[in-house]
Short mmCIF file of C-alpha atoms and ligand atoms in Angstrom, two decimals:
data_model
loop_
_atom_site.label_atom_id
_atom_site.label_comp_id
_atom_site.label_asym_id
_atom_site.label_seq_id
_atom_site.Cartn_x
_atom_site.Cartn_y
_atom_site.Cartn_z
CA UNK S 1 25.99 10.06 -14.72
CA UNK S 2 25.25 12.42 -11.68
CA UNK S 3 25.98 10.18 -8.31
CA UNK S 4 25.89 13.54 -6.16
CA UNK S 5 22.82 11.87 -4.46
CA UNK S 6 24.66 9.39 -2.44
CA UNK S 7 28.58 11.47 -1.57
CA UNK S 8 28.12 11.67 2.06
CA UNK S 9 29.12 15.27 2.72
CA UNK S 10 26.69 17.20 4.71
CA UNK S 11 25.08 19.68 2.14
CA UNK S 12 23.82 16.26 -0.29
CA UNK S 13 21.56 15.11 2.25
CA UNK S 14 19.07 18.22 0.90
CA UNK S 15 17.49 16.79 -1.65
CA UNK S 16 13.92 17.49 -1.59
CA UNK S 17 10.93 15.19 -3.13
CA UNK S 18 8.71 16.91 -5.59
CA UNK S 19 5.11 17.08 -3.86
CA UNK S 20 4.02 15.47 -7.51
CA UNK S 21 5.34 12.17 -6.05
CA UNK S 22 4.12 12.87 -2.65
CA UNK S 23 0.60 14.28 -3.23
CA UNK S 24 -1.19 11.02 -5.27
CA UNK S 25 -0.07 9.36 -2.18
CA UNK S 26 -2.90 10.43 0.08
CA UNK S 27 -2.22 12.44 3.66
CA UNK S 28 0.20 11.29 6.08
CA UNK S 29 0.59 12.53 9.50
CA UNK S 30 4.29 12.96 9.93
CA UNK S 31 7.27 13.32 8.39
CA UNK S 32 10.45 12.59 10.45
CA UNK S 33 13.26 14.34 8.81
CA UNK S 34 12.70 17.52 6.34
CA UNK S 35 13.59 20.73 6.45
CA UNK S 36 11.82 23.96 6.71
CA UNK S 37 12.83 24.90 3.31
CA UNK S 38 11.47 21.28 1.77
CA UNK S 39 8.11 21.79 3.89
CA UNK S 40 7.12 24.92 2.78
CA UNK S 41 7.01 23.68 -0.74
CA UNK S 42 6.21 19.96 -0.70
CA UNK S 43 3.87 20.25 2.52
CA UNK S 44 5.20 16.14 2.97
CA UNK S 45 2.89 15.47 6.27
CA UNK S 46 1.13 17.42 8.64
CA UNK S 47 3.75 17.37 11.30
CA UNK S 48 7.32 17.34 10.45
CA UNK S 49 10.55 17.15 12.13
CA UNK S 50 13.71 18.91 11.11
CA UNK S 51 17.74 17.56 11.74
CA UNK S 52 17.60 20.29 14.56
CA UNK S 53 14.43 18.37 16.20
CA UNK S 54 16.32 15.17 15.30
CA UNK S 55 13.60 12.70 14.16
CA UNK S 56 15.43 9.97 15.13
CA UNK S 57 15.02 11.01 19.20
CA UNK S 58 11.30 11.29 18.35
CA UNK S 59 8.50 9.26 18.93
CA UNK S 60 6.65 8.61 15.46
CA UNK S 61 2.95 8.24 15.05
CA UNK S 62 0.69 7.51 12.01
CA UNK S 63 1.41 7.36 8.73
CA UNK S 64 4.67 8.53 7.90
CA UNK S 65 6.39 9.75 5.21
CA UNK S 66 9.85 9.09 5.18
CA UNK S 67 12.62 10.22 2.63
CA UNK S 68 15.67 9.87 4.78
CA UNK S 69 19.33 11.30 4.42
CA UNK S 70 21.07 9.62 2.37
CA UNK S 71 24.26 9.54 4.34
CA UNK S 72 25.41 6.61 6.58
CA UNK S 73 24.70 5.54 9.47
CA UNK S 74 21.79 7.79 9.82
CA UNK S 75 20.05 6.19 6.38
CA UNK S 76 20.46 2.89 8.26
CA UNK S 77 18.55 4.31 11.40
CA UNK S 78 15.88 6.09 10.04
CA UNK S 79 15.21 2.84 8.22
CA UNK S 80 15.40 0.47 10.84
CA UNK S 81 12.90 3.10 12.68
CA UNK S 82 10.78 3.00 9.78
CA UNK S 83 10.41 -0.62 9.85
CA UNK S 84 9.49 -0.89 13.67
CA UNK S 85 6.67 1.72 12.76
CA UNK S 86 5.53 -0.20 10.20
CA UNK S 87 2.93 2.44 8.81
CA UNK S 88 4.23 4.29 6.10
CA UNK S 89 5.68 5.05 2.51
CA UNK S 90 9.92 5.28 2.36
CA UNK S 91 11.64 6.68 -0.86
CA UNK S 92 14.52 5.15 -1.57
CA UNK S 93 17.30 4.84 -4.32
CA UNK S 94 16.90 2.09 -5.83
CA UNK S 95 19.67 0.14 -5.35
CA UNK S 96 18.78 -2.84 -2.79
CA UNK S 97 21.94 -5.63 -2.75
CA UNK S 98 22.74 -3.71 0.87
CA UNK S 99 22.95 -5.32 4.78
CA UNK S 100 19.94 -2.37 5.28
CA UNK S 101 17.74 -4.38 2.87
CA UNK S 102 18.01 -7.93 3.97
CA UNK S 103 18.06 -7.20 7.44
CA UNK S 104 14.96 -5.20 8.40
CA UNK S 105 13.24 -4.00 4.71
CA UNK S 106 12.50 -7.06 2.71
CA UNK S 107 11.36 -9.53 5.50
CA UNK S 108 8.76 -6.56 6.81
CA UNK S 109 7.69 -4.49 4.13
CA UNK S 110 4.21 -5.36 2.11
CA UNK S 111 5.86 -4.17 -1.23
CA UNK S 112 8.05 -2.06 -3.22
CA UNK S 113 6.89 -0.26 -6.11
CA UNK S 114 9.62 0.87 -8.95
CA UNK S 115 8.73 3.85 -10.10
CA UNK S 116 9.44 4.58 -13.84
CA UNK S 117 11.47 7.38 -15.23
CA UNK S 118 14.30 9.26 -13.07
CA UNK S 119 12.82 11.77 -9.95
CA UNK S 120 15.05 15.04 -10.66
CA UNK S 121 14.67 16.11 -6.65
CA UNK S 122 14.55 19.65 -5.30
CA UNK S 123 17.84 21.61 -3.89
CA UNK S 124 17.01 23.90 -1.25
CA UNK S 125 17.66 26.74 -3.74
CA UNK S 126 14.39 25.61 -5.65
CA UNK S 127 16.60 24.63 -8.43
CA UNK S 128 15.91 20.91 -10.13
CA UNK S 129 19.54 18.65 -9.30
CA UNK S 130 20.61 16.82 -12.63
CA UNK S 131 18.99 13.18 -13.65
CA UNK S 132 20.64 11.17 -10.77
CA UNK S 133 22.96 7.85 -11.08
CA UNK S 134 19.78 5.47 -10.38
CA UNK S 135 16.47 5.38 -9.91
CA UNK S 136 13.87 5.48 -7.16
CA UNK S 137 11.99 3.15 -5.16
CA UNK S 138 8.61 3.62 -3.01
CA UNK S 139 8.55 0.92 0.23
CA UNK S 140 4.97 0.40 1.25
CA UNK S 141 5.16 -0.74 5.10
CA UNK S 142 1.37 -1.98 5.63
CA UNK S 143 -1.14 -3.00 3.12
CA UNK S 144 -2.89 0.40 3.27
CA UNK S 145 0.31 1.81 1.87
CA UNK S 146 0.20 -0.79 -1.02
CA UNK S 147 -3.37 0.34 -1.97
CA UNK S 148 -2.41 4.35 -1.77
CA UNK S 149 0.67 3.28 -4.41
CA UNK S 150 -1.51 1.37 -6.44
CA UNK S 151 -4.23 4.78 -6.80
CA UNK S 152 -1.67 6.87 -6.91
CA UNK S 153 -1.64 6.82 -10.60
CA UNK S 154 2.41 7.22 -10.30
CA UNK S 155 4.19 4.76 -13.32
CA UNK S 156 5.96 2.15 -12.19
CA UNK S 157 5.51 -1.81 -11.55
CA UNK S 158 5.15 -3.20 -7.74
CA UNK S 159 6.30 -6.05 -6.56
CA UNK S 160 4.06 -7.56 -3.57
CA UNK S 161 5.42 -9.72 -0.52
CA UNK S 162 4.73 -13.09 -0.88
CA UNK S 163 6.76 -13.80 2.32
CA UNK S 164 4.81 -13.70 6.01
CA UNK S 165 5.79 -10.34 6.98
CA UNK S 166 8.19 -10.22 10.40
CA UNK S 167 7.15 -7.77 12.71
CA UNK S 168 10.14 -6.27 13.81
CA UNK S 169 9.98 -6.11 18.01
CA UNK S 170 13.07 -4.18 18.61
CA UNK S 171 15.78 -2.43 17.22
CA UNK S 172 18.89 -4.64 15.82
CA UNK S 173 21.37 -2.07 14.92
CA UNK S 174 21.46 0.31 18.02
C1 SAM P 1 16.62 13.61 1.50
S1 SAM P 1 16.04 14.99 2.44
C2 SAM P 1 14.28 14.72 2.30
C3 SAM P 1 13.44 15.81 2.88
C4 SAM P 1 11.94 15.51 2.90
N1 SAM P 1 11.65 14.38 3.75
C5 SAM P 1 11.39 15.28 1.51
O1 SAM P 1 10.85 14.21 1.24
O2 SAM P 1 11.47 16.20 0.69
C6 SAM P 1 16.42 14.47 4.13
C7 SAM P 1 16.21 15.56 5.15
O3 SAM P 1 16.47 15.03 6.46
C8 SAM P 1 17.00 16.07 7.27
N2 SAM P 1 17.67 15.46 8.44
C9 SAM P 1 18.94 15.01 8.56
N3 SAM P 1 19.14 14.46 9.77
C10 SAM P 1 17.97 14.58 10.44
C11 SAM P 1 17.54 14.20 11.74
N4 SAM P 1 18.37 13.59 12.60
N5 SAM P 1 16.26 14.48 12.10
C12 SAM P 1 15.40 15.07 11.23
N6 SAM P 1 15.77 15.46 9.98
C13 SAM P 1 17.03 15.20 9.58
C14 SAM P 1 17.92 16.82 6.33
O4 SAM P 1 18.22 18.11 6.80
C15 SAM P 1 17.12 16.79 5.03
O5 SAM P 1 16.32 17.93 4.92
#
């Protein structure tokens, strides 16, 4: 079983989503932490920031499209910055018993969609990485992100909120 996807050492944080998963998802406007490498090939948003840009600082606007680094704390942040945006698609592992989860994912999101089969992500060589250790989730934050999973013609099953959503006001980790 390949776990590479989640060692927190600084090179394992490039792992790039294939634009087949990105694509059937419609446009989005931004994408808050890629690299130039993973842009030119999956062409994730129409703006992008890069680590040296550092999304985080930014201010984000319109649908985003967010496949964070998988290392903590910065996972933690990008999520929590997700979640005050609140207009967007986040791929995640899928592994959801976390502090990250309960906190500020399930109590805002509209849904999360499982997606079937095992996404073999991009290295910035252009080489495939191995089947990873788990599987992959897609977080729809806003109902319009619910309806682009559920075109998307990607296999999976979704699971809708049936909780009132929170609107998250202000950060609760920084
Ligand atoms: C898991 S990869 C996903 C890349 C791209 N979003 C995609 O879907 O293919 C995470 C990316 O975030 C970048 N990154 C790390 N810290 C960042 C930061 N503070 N601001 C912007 N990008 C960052 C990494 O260099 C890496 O390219």
């Amino acid at each position: 079983m390949n776990t590479d996807f989640e060692v927190s050492d600084k090179t394992t944080v490039e792992w790039y989503t294939p634009p087949e998963i990105i694509r059937p998802l419609g446009e989005f406007d931004l994408d808050p932490c890629t690299s130039d490498i993973a842009y030119s090939f999956n062409k994730s948003a129409k703006t992008y920031f890069t680590k040296k840009d550092d999304g985080l600082s930014k201010e984000w606007f319109g649908r985003v499209w967010l496949n964070p680094p998988y290392i903590q704390p910065t996972i933690t942040q990008f999520m929590e910055k997700m979640a005050l945006h609140n207009n967007g698609i986040a791929l995640l592992y899928n592994r959801s018993d976390n502090q990250m989860f309960h906190s500020f994912i399930f109590p805002v999101i509209d849904s999360i969609f499982f997606i079937k089969g095992r996404i073999r992500f991009y290295r910035p060589d252009g080489k495939r990485g191995e089947q990873p250790g788990a599987g992959s989730i897609l977080i729809a934050f806003g109902k319009n992100n619910t309806e682009a999973i559920e075109q998307s013609g990607i296999v999976g099953h979704m699971f809708k909120s049936i909780n009132k959503k929170v609107a998250l006001q202000t950060s609760i980790i920084f």
